Every structure is written in structure tokens, then in C-alpha cells.
PDB file of C-alpha atoms in Angstrom:
ATOM      1  CA  UNK Q1317     -12.607 -13.957  -8.654  1.00  0.00           C
ATOM      2  CA  UNK Q1318     -12.160  -9.899  -9.929  1.00  0.00           C
ATOM      3  CA  UNK Q1319     -12.791  -8.780  -5.963  1.00  0.00           C
ATOM      4  CA  UNK Q1320     -12.817  -4.756  -6.450  1.00  0.00           C
ATOM      5  CA  UNK Q1321     -12.459  -3.284  -9.796  1.00  0.00           C
ATOM      6  CA  UNK Q1322     -12.581   0.441 -10.484  1.00  0.00           C
ATOM      7  CA  UNK Q1323     -12.664   2.474 -13.554  1.00  0.00           C
ATOM      8  CA  UNK Q1324     -10.883   4.149 -14.773  1.00  0.00           C
ATOM      9  CA  UNK Q1325      -7.515   3.910 -13.715  1.00  0.00           C
ATOM     10  CA  UNK Q1326      -6.257   7.237 -14.933  1.00  0.00           C
ATOM     11  CA  UNK Q1327      -7.777  10.570 -15.987  1.00  0.00           C
ATOM     12  CA  UNK Q1328      -6.686  13.836 -16.595  1.00  0.00           C
ATOM     13  CA  UNK Q1329      -9.781  16.452 -16.412  1.00  0.00           C
ATOM     14  CA  UNK Q1330      -9.743  20.213 -16.643  1.00  0.00           C
ATOM     15  CA  UNK Q1331     -11.337  22.188 -14.059  1.00  0.00           C
ATOM     16  CA  UNK Q1332     -14.857  22.787 -14.220  1.00  0.00           C
ATOM     17  CA  UNK Q1333     -15.344  19.206 -15.818  1.00  0.00           C
ATOM     18  CA  UNK Q1334     -17.422  16.326 -14.131  1.00  0.00           C
ATOM     19  CA  UNK Q1335     -16.490  12.416 -14.274  1.00  0.00           C
ATOM     20  CA  UNK Q1336     -17.786   9.380 -12.535  1.00  0.00           C
ATOM     21  CA  UNK Q1337     -15.921   6.773 -10.932  1.00  0.00           C
ATOM     22  CA  UNK Q1338     -17.078   3.227 -10.850  1.00  0.00           C
ATOM     23  CA  UNK Q1339     -16.629   0.712  -8.172  1.00  0.00           C
ATOM     24  CA  UNK Q1340     -17.467  -2.741  -8.747  1.00  0.00           C
ATOM     25  CA  UNK Q1341     -17.151  -5.596  -6.093  1.00  0.00           C
ATOM     26  CA  UNK Q1342     -18.451  -9.278  -6.716  1.00  0.00           C
ATOM     27  CA  UNK Q1343     -17.909 -10.322  -3.209  1.00  0.00           C
ATOM     28  CA  UNK Q1344     -21.514  -9.547  -1.858  1.00  0.00           C
ATOM     29  CA  UNK Q1345     -19.954  -7.128   0.398  1.00  0.00           C
ATOM     30  CA  UNK Q1346     -22.602  -4.871   2.517  1.00  0.00           C
ATOM     31  CA  UNK Q1347     -20.113  -2.037   2.791  1.00  0.00           C
ATOM     32  CA  UNK Q1348     -18.289  -0.024   0.387  1.00  0.00           C
ATOM     33  CA  UNK Q1349     -15.885   2.856   0.775  1.00  0.00           C
ATOM     34  CA  UNK Q1350     -14.226   5.797  -1.456  1.00  0.00           C
ATOM     35  CA  UNK Q1351     -10.816   7.171  -0.334  1.00  0.00           C
ATOM     36  CA  UNK Q1352      -8.337   9.416  -1.173  1.00  0.00           C
ATOM     37  CA  UNK Q1353      -4.709   9.176  -0.521  1.00  0.00           C
ATOM     38  CA  UNK Q1354      -2.733  12.334  -1.662  1.00  0.00           C
ATOM     39  CA  UNK Q1355       1.326  12.481  -0.650  1.00  0.00           C
ATOM     40  CA  UNK Q1356       2.055  12.853   3.300  1.00  0.00           C
ATOM     41  CA  UNK Q1357      -1.315  11.693   4.453  1.00  0.00           C
ATOM     42  CA  UNK Q1358      -3.121   8.638   5.074  1.00  0.00           C
ATOM     43  CA  UNK Q1359      -6.164   7.322   3.215  1.00  0.00           C
ATOM     44  CA  UNK Q1360      -8.992   9.552   3.950  1.00  0.00           C
ATOM     45  CA  UNK Q1361     -12.275   8.480   3.566  1.00  0.00           C
ATOM     46  CA  UNK Q1362     -14.582  10.495   1.095  1.00  0.00           C
ATOM     47  CA  UNK Q1363     -18.310   8.674   1.262  1.00  0.00           C
ATOM     48  CA  UNK Q1364     -19.042   5.174   2.256  1.00  0.00           C
ATOM     49  CA  UNK Q1365     -22.222   2.890   2.350  1.00  0.00           C
ATOM     50  CA  UNK Q1366     -23.527   0.484   4.614  1.00  0.00           C
ATOM     51  CA  UNK Q1367     -25.668  -1.230   2.014  1.00  0.00           C
ATOM     52  CA  UNK Q1368     -27.774  -1.112  -1.049  1.00  0.00           C
ATOM     53  CA  UNK Q1369     -29.570   2.367  -1.471  1.00  0.00           C
ATOM     54  CA  UNK Q1370     -27.843   4.286   1.541  1.00  0.00           C
ATOM     55  CA  UNK Q1371     -24.803   6.804   1.648  1.00  0.00           C
ATOM     56  CA  UNK Q1372     -23.071   8.585   4.099  1.00  0.00           C
ATOM     57  CA  UNK Q1373     -20.420  11.098   4.138  1.00  0.00           C
ATOM     58  CA  UNK Q1374     -16.783  10.595   5.750  1.00  0.00           C
ATOM     59  CA  UNK Q1375     -13.950  12.559   6.615  1.00  0.00           C
ATOM     60  CA  UNK Q1376     -13.668  14.912   3.290  1.00  0.00           C
ATOM     61  CA  UNK Q1377     -17.122  14.477   1.551  1.00  0.00           C
ATOM     62  CA  UNK Q1378     -17.228  17.966   0.335  1.00  0.00           C
ATOM     63  CA  UNK Q1379     -17.008  18.285  -4.009  1.00  0.00           C
ATOM     64  CA  UNK Q1380     -18.060  14.713  -4.273  1.00  0.00           C
ATOM     65  CA  UNK Q1381     -21.229  12.617  -4.411  1.00  0.00           C
ATOM     66  CA  UNK Q1382     -21.931   9.318  -4.349  1.00  0.00           C
ATOM     67  CA  UNK Q1383     -24.664   6.513  -5.422  1.00  0.00           C
ATOM     68  CA  UNK Q1384     -25.272   2.724  -4.632  1.00  0.00           C
ATOM     69  CA  UNK Q1385     -28.342   1.708  -6.686  1.00  0.00           C
ATOM     70  CA  UNK Q1386     -26.848  -1.920  -6.944  1.00  0.00           C
ATOM     71  CA  UNK Q1387     -25.305  -3.583  -3.882  1.00  0.00           C
ATOM     72  CA  UNK Q1388     -22.200  -4.422  -6.032  1.00  0.00           C
ATOM     73  CA  UNK Q1389     -21.486  -1.105  -7.368  1.00  0.00           C
ATOM     74  CA  UNK Q1390     -20.595   2.266  -5.703  1.00  0.00           C
ATOM     75  CA  UNK Q1391     -20.242   5.263  -7.819  1.00  0.00           C
ATOM     76  CA  UNK Q1392     -18.012   8.577  -7.058  1.00  0.00           C
ATOM     77  CA  UNK Q1393     -18.949  11.766  -8.756  1.00  0.00           C
ATOM     78  CA  UNK Q1394     -17.089  14.960  -9.197  1.00  0.00           C
ATOM     79  CA  UNK Q1395     -19.415  17.630 -10.302  1.00  0.00           C
ATOM     80  CA  UNK Q1396     -17.146  20.359 -10.882  1.00  0.00           C
ATOM     81  CA  UNK Q1397     -13.526  19.404 -10.429  1.00  0.00           C
ATOM     82  CA  UNK Q1398     -11.177  21.570  -9.136  1.00  0.00           C
ATOM     83  CA  UNK Q1399      -7.337  21.091  -8.731  1.00  0.00           C
ATOM     84  CA  UNK Q1400      -7.320  20.224  -5.029  1.00  0.00           C
ATOM     85  CA  UNK Q1401      -9.134  16.937  -6.058  1.00  0.00           C
ATOM     86  CA  UNK Q1402      -6.187  15.940  -7.925  1.00  0.00           C
ATOM     87  CA  UNK Q1403      -5.608  12.602  -5.913  1.00  0.00           C
ATOM     88  CA  UNK Q1404      -5.297   8.939  -5.987  1.00  0.00           C
ATOM     89  CA  UNK Q1405      -8.765   7.230  -5.432  1.00  0.00           C
ATOM     90  CA  UNK Q1406      -9.091   3.784  -3.453  1.00  0.00           C
ATOM     91  CA  UNK Q1407     -12.613   2.388  -3.231  1.00  0.00           C
ATOM     92  CA  UNK Q1408     -12.735  -0.722  -0.897  1.00  0.00           C
ATOM     93  CA  UNK Q1409     -15.430  -3.154   0.270  1.00  0.00           C
ATOM     94  CA  UNK Q1410     -16.100  -5.584   3.228  1.00  0.00           C
ATOM     95  CA  UNK Q1411     -18.650  -7.479   4.659  1.00  0.00           C
ATOM     96  CA  UNK Q1412     -19.096  -5.717   7.763  1.00  0.00           C
ATOM     97  CA  UNK Q1413     -17.138  -3.257   9.464  1.00  0.00           C
ATOM     98  CA  UNK Q1414     -14.568  -5.276  11.572  1.00  0.00           C
ATOM     99  CA  UNK Q1415     -14.052  -7.503   8.977  1.00  0.00           C
ATOM    100  CA  UNK Q1416     -10.863  -7.580   6.489  1.00  0.00           C
ATOM    101  CA  UNK Q1417     -11.177  -4.630   3.928  1.00  0.00           C
ATOM    102  CA  UNK Q1418     -10.547  -5.288   0.098  1.00  0.00           C
ATOM    103  CA  UNK Q1419      -9.182  -2.716  -1.941  1.00  0.00           C
ATOM    104  CA  UNK Q1420      -9.381  -1.846  -5.779  1.00  0.00           C
ATOM    105  CA  UNK Q1421      -6.417  -0.748  -7.443  1.00  0.00           C
ATOM    106  CA  UNK Q1422      -6.665   2.673  -7.339  1.00  0.00           C
ATOM    107  CA  UNK Q1423      -7.446   5.422  -9.814  1.00  0.00           C
ATOM    108  CA  UNK Q1424      -5.059   8.265 -10.787  1.00  0.00           C
ATOM    109  CA  UNK Q1425      -6.822  11.719 -11.449  1.00  0.00           C
ATOM    110  CA  UNK Q1426      -5.202  14.756 -12.600  1.00  0.00           C
ATOM    111  CA  UNK Q1427      -7.259  18.269 -12.553  1.00  0.00           C
ATOM    112  CA  UNK Q1428      -5.441  20.698 -14.411  1.00  0.00           C
TER     113      UNK Q1428
ATOM    114  CA  UNK F   4     -11.618  10.199  17.613  1.00  0.00           C
ATOM    115  CA  UNK F   5      -8.920   7.746  17.347  1.00  0.00           C
ATOM    116  CA  UNK F   6      -5.264   8.786  16.194  1.00  0.00           C
ATOM    117  CA  UNK F   7      -2.555   6.593  14.744  1.00  0.00           C
ATOM    118  CA  UNK F   8       0.556   7.072  14.431  1.00  0.00           C
ATOM    119  CA  UNK F   9       3.527   4.962  12.890  1.00  0.00           C
ATOM    120  CA  UNK F  10       7.241   4.889  13.220  1.00  0.00           C
ATOM    121  CA  UNK F  11       9.684   4.866  11.245  1.00  0.00           C
ATOM    122  CA  UNK F  12       8.201   6.961   8.512  1.00  0.00           C
ATOM    123  CA  UNK F  13      11.013   5.602   6.286  1.00  0.00           C
ATOM    124  CA  UNK F  14      13.258   2.312   6.522  1.00  0.00           C
ATOM    125  CA  UNK F  15      15.985   1.101   4.661  1.00  0.00           C
ATOM    126  CA  UNK F  16      17.059  -2.572   5.060  1.00  0.00           C
ATOM    127  CA  UNK F  17      19.756  -5.180   3.940  1.00  0.00           C
ATOM    128  CA  UNK F  18      18.134  -8.174   2.481  1.00  0.00           C
ATOM    129  CA  UNK F  19      18.005 -10.718   5.501  1.00  0.00           C
ATOM    130  CA  UNK F  20      17.679  -8.331   8.125  1.00  0.00           C
ATOM    131  CA  UNK F  21      14.562  -8.613  10.756  1.00  0.00           C
ATOM    132  CA  UNK F  22      12.258  -5.516  10.450  1.00  0.00           C
ATOM    133  CA  UNK F  23       9.638  -3.665  12.874  1.00  0.00           C
ATOM    134  CA  UNK F  24       7.138  -1.365  12.162  1.00  0.00           C
ATOM    135  CA  UNK F  25       5.615   0.207  15.081  1.00  0.00           C
ATOM    136  CA  UNK F  26       1.500   1.373  15.260  1.00  0.00           C
ATOM    137  CA  UNK F  27       0.470   3.366  18.214  1.00  0.00           C
ATOM    138  CA  UNK F  28      -3.117   4.525  18.443  1.00  0.00           C
ATOM    139  CA  UNK F  29      -4.939   6.807  21.148  1.00  0.00           C
ATOM    140  CA  UNK F  30      -8.693   5.382  21.850  1.00  0.00           C
ATOM    141  CA  UNK F  31      -8.894   1.919  22.693  1.00  0.00           C
ATOM    142  CA  UNK F  32      -9.786  -0.920  19.862  1.00  0.00           C
ATOM    143  CA  UNK F  33     -10.484  -4.423  19.369  1.00  0.00           C
ATOM    144  CA  UNK F  34      -9.677  -4.593  15.924  1.00  0.00           C
ATOM    145  CA  UNK F  35      -6.480  -3.443  14.024  1.00  0.00           C
ATOM    146  CA  UNK F  36      -5.779  -3.964  10.419  1.00  0.00           C
ATOM    147  CA  UNK F  37      -2.362  -4.071   8.468  1.00  0.00           C
ATOM    148  CA  UNK F  38      -1.981  -3.494   5.080  1.00  0.00           C
ATOM    149  CA  UNK F  39       0.923  -3.338   2.577  1.00  0.00           C
ATOM    150  CA  UNK F  40       0.551  -0.582  -0.435  1.00  0.00           C
ATOM    151  CA  UNK F  41       2.959  -1.838  -3.405  1.00  0.00           C
ATOM    152  CA  UNK F  42       5.046   0.272  -5.500  1.00  0.00           C
ATOM    153  CA  UNK F  43       2.356   0.181  -8.460  1.00  0.00           C
ATOM    154  CA  UNK F  44      -0.264   1.490  -5.460  1.00  0.00           C
ATOM    155  CA  UNK F  45      -2.288  -1.867  -5.265  1.00  0.00           C
ATOM    156  CA  UNK F  46      -3.428  -2.308  -1.239  1.00  0.00           C
ATOM    157  CA  UNK F  47      -3.705  -5.588   0.268  1.00  0.00           C
ATOM    158  CA  UNK F  48      -4.880  -6.353   3.700  1.00  0.00           C
ATOM    159  CA  UNK F  49      -2.267  -8.403   5.479  1.00  0.00           C
ATOM    160  CA  UNK F  50      -3.480  -8.852   9.017  1.00  0.00           C
ATOM    161  CA  UNK F  51      -6.678  -8.021  11.240  1.00  0.00           C
ATOM    162  CA  UNK F  52      -5.911  -8.741  14.858  1.00  0.00           C
ATOM    163  CA  UNK F  53      -7.694  -8.248  18.267  1.00  0.00           C
ATOM    164  CA  UNK F  54      -5.499  -9.894  20.770  1.00  0.00           C
ATOM    165  CA  UNK F  55      -1.873 -11.497  20.430  1.00  0.00           C
ATOM    166  CA  UNK F  56      -0.033 -12.320  17.573  1.00  0.00           C
ATOM    167  CA  UNK F  57      -0.862 -13.769  13.896  1.00  0.00           C
ATOM    168  CA  UNK F  58       1.721 -15.055  11.506  1.00  0.00           C
ATOM    169  CA  UNK F  59       1.771 -15.176   7.684  1.00  0.00           C
ATOM    170  CA  UNK F  60       4.753 -16.520   5.960  1.00  0.00           C
ATOM    171  CA  UNK F  61       7.508 -14.254   7.196  1.00  0.00           C
ATOM    172  CA  UNK F  62       5.380 -12.043   8.731  1.00  0.00           C
ATOM    173  CA  UNK F  63       4.385 -11.378  12.357  1.00  0.00           C
ATOM    174  CA  UNK F  64       2.012  -9.216  13.757  1.00  0.00           C
ATOM    175  CA  UNK F  65       1.657  -8.690  17.347  1.00  0.00           C
ATOM    176  CA  UNK F  66      -0.870  -6.008  19.695  1.00  0.00           C
ATOM    177  CA  UNK F  67      -1.236  -5.098  23.301  1.00  0.00           C
ATOM    178  CA  UNK F  68      -4.569  -3.893  23.703  1.00  0.00           C
ATOM    179  CA  UNK F  69      -3.718  -2.143  27.002  1.00  0.00           C
ATOM    180  CA  UNK F  70      -0.318  -0.238  25.861  1.00  0.00           C
ATOM    181  CA  UNK F  71      -2.505   0.829  22.463  1.00  0.00           C
ATOM    182  CA  UNK F  72       0.147  -0.633  20.298  1.00  0.00           C
ATOM    183  CA  UNK F  73       0.840  -3.278  17.397  1.00  0.00           C
ATOM    184  CA  UNK F  74       3.832  -3.801  15.429  1.00  0.00           C
ATOM    185  CA  UNK F  75       4.199  -5.897  12.216  1.00  0.00           C
ATOM    186  CA  UNK F  76       7.553  -7.942  11.830  1.00  0.00           C
ATOM    187  CA  UNK F  77       9.300  -9.097   8.876  1.00  0.00           C
ATOM    188  CA  UNK F  78      11.703 -11.922   8.975  1.00  0.00           C
ATOM    189  CA  UNK F  79      14.540 -12.818   6.683  1.00  0.00           C
ATOM    190  CA  UNK F  80      13.336  -9.314   4.710  1.00  0.00           C
ATOM    191  CA  UNK F  81      13.858  -9.521   0.666  1.00  0.00           C
ATOM    192  CA  UNK F  82      13.601  -6.670  -1.636  1.00  0.00           C
ATOM    193  CA  UNK F  83      10.181  -8.067  -2.582  1.00  0.00           C
ATOM    194  CA  UNK F  84       8.880  -6.859   0.507  1.00  0.00           C
ATOM    195  CA  UNK F  85       9.708  -3.026   0.022  1.00  0.00           C
ATOM    196  CA  UNK F  86       6.785  -1.299   0.168  1.00  0.00           C
ATOM    197  CA  UNK F  87       4.032   0.889   1.952  1.00  0.00           C
ATOM    198  CA  UNK F  88       2.928  -0.536   5.098  1.00  0.00           C
ATOM    199  CA  UNK F  89       0.105   1.229   6.679  1.00  0.00           C
ATOM    200  CA  UNK F  90      -1.864   0.244   9.935  1.00  0.00           C
ATOM    201  CA  UNK F  91      -5.501   0.969  10.389  1.00  0.00           C
ATOM    202  CA  UNK F  92      -7.950   1.231  13.488  1.00  0.00           C
ATOM    203  CA  UNK F  93     -11.504   1.907  14.007  1.00  0.00           C
ATOM    204  CA  UNK F  94     -12.155   5.748  14.222  1.00  0.00           C
ATOM    205  CA  UNK F  95     -13.833   5.985  17.447  1.00  0.00           C
ATOM    206  CA  UNK F  96     -12.519   2.729  18.988  1.00  0.00           C
ATOM    207  CA  UNK F  97     -14.093  -0.600  19.687  1.00  0.00           C
ATOM    208  CA  UNK F  98     -14.118  -2.918  16.557  1.00  0.00           C
ATOM    209  CA  UNK F  99     -16.764  -1.432  14.511  1.00  0.00           C
ATOM    210  CA  UNK F 100     -17.121   1.472  12.380  1.00  0.00           C
ATOM    211  CA  UNK F 101     -14.814   3.166  10.008  1.00  0.00           C
ATOM    212  CA  UNK F 102     -11.207   3.006   9.827  1.00  0.00           C
ATOM    213  CA  UNK F 103      -8.469   5.566  10.198  1.00  0.00           C
ATOM    214  CA  UNK F 104      -5.526   4.982   8.630  1.00  0.00           C
ATOM    215  CA  UNK F 105      -1.866   5.865   9.435  1.00  0.00           C
ATOM    216  CA  UNK F 106       0.591   7.623   7.071  1.00  0.00           C
ATOM    217  CA  UNK F 107       2.518   4.553   6.336  1.00  0.00           C
ATOM    218  CA  UNK F 108       5.820   2.968   6.675  1.00  0.00           C
ATOM    219  CA  UNK F 109       7.748   3.228   3.062  1.00  0.00           C
ATOM    220  CA  UNK F 110      10.511  -0.101   3.671  1.00  0.00           C
ATOM    221  CA  UNK F 111      13.096  -0.665   1.218  1.00  0.00           C
ATOM    222  CA  UNK F 112      15.290  -3.619   1.352  1.00  0.00           C
ATOM    223  CA  UNK F 113      18.346  -3.759  -0.887  1.00  0.00           C
ATOM    224  CA  UNK F 114      19.902  -6.781  -2.180  1.00  0.00           C
TER     225      UNK F 114
END
């Protein structure tokens, strides 16, 4: 049982480049989330999805886009990377809100 | 919107000590999460509780809904308990909705 899987685990980007982070879950969860974690700050919600084909903005959505074409996958895109987007990104999923939340292992992104 | 405060920010203990980590929040909730983040970065859910107390092995989580406060206790601490412990509550209170996370308590247990 893989749980929540994120790829890639590490990436270095140049300013202005684009990339996509992939999150996959095999627990048939409805809700999926993308967070970023920065030193001295709690996890902050970027975007989330309450089901296949739906997405919504979280606390810090600027500079990111997401898609959930399949229930098991949630993609996070950076269209034009900026140094301020250097962070650790976590994907998570839960059956519904109010249920246990499961996290991926994180993706370390550096923008130079 | 809820605000979450954890204390202490950092905690160093000797192996075997009893550990307490505190979490306070500002808007009434009926579900609170405790998470553990390992030094390698992975985050796992330890507890989700809405009242009273839950126990799993050497970990005990308590919550006082009226006082808007929760504690995580570790009995007979061990170096493998070294991690960051994070509490999270629904952003707008209640039991549903997206979570807001505390900044975490970094625990280091020395042998």
C-alpha cells in the first residue's frame, strides 16, 4: 500500500522555468491538498481539491496552478518559478475533512 | 479564522523523561490533529481527537474543548521520539474544513 506518493523528491529550477509536481494516492480519497513548508512557519495550504475535476484556492495560491483530472492524482504546476517558491512541498489526502490526513514524503524545490 | 499556538518551540529531554507539548487555538473546534514530522521530512498523523483522551503506545493526547487547549504527552521518552510535533485544527472551527497548522515543537531526546 503506497499511500501518498510525490514526484520528484528533489528539483532545482532556474528562475522563470516551469515544472509540475505529481501527487498520487491509492486510498480512494476524495480530498487532496498541496502545502508548502517554510522555515519558522507552519504548513500553508496552496490549493486543494474536494473531488475529481474540482480545485480550489488555499491560503497561498499565487504563482501556482493545479489540476485533478483523475481522482487519484493531483498535480501542482509552477508556470514561471521564482526564488520565493523555494520550499518543501507536501501533498496530502483524506477521505473527507474531519478524517485522518495522510501526507506524502515531501518534494524539495530550489529556485535559483 | 483559527489561530494555533504551540509551546514550547524547542524541547530537549533526557531519555526516559516525561514530555508534554501544548497546543492552544482561538476558535472552537471539535476535531484536532497531532502530527509527527521525522528528521527526514515525512509527516505522519498521530491522533485525531475530539474529546477527552487518546493513547497509542507511549503517546497520550488530551483535549479540553472548553479551554481550547490540547496536550501531547510522551512517557518514557526515547531518542527515536526526536521529531517535530505539529498540531492542526480546522481553519474556521468545527470539525470540517481545511486545517491550519501550528509551527511545530522540535523535540530532541538525548540518550
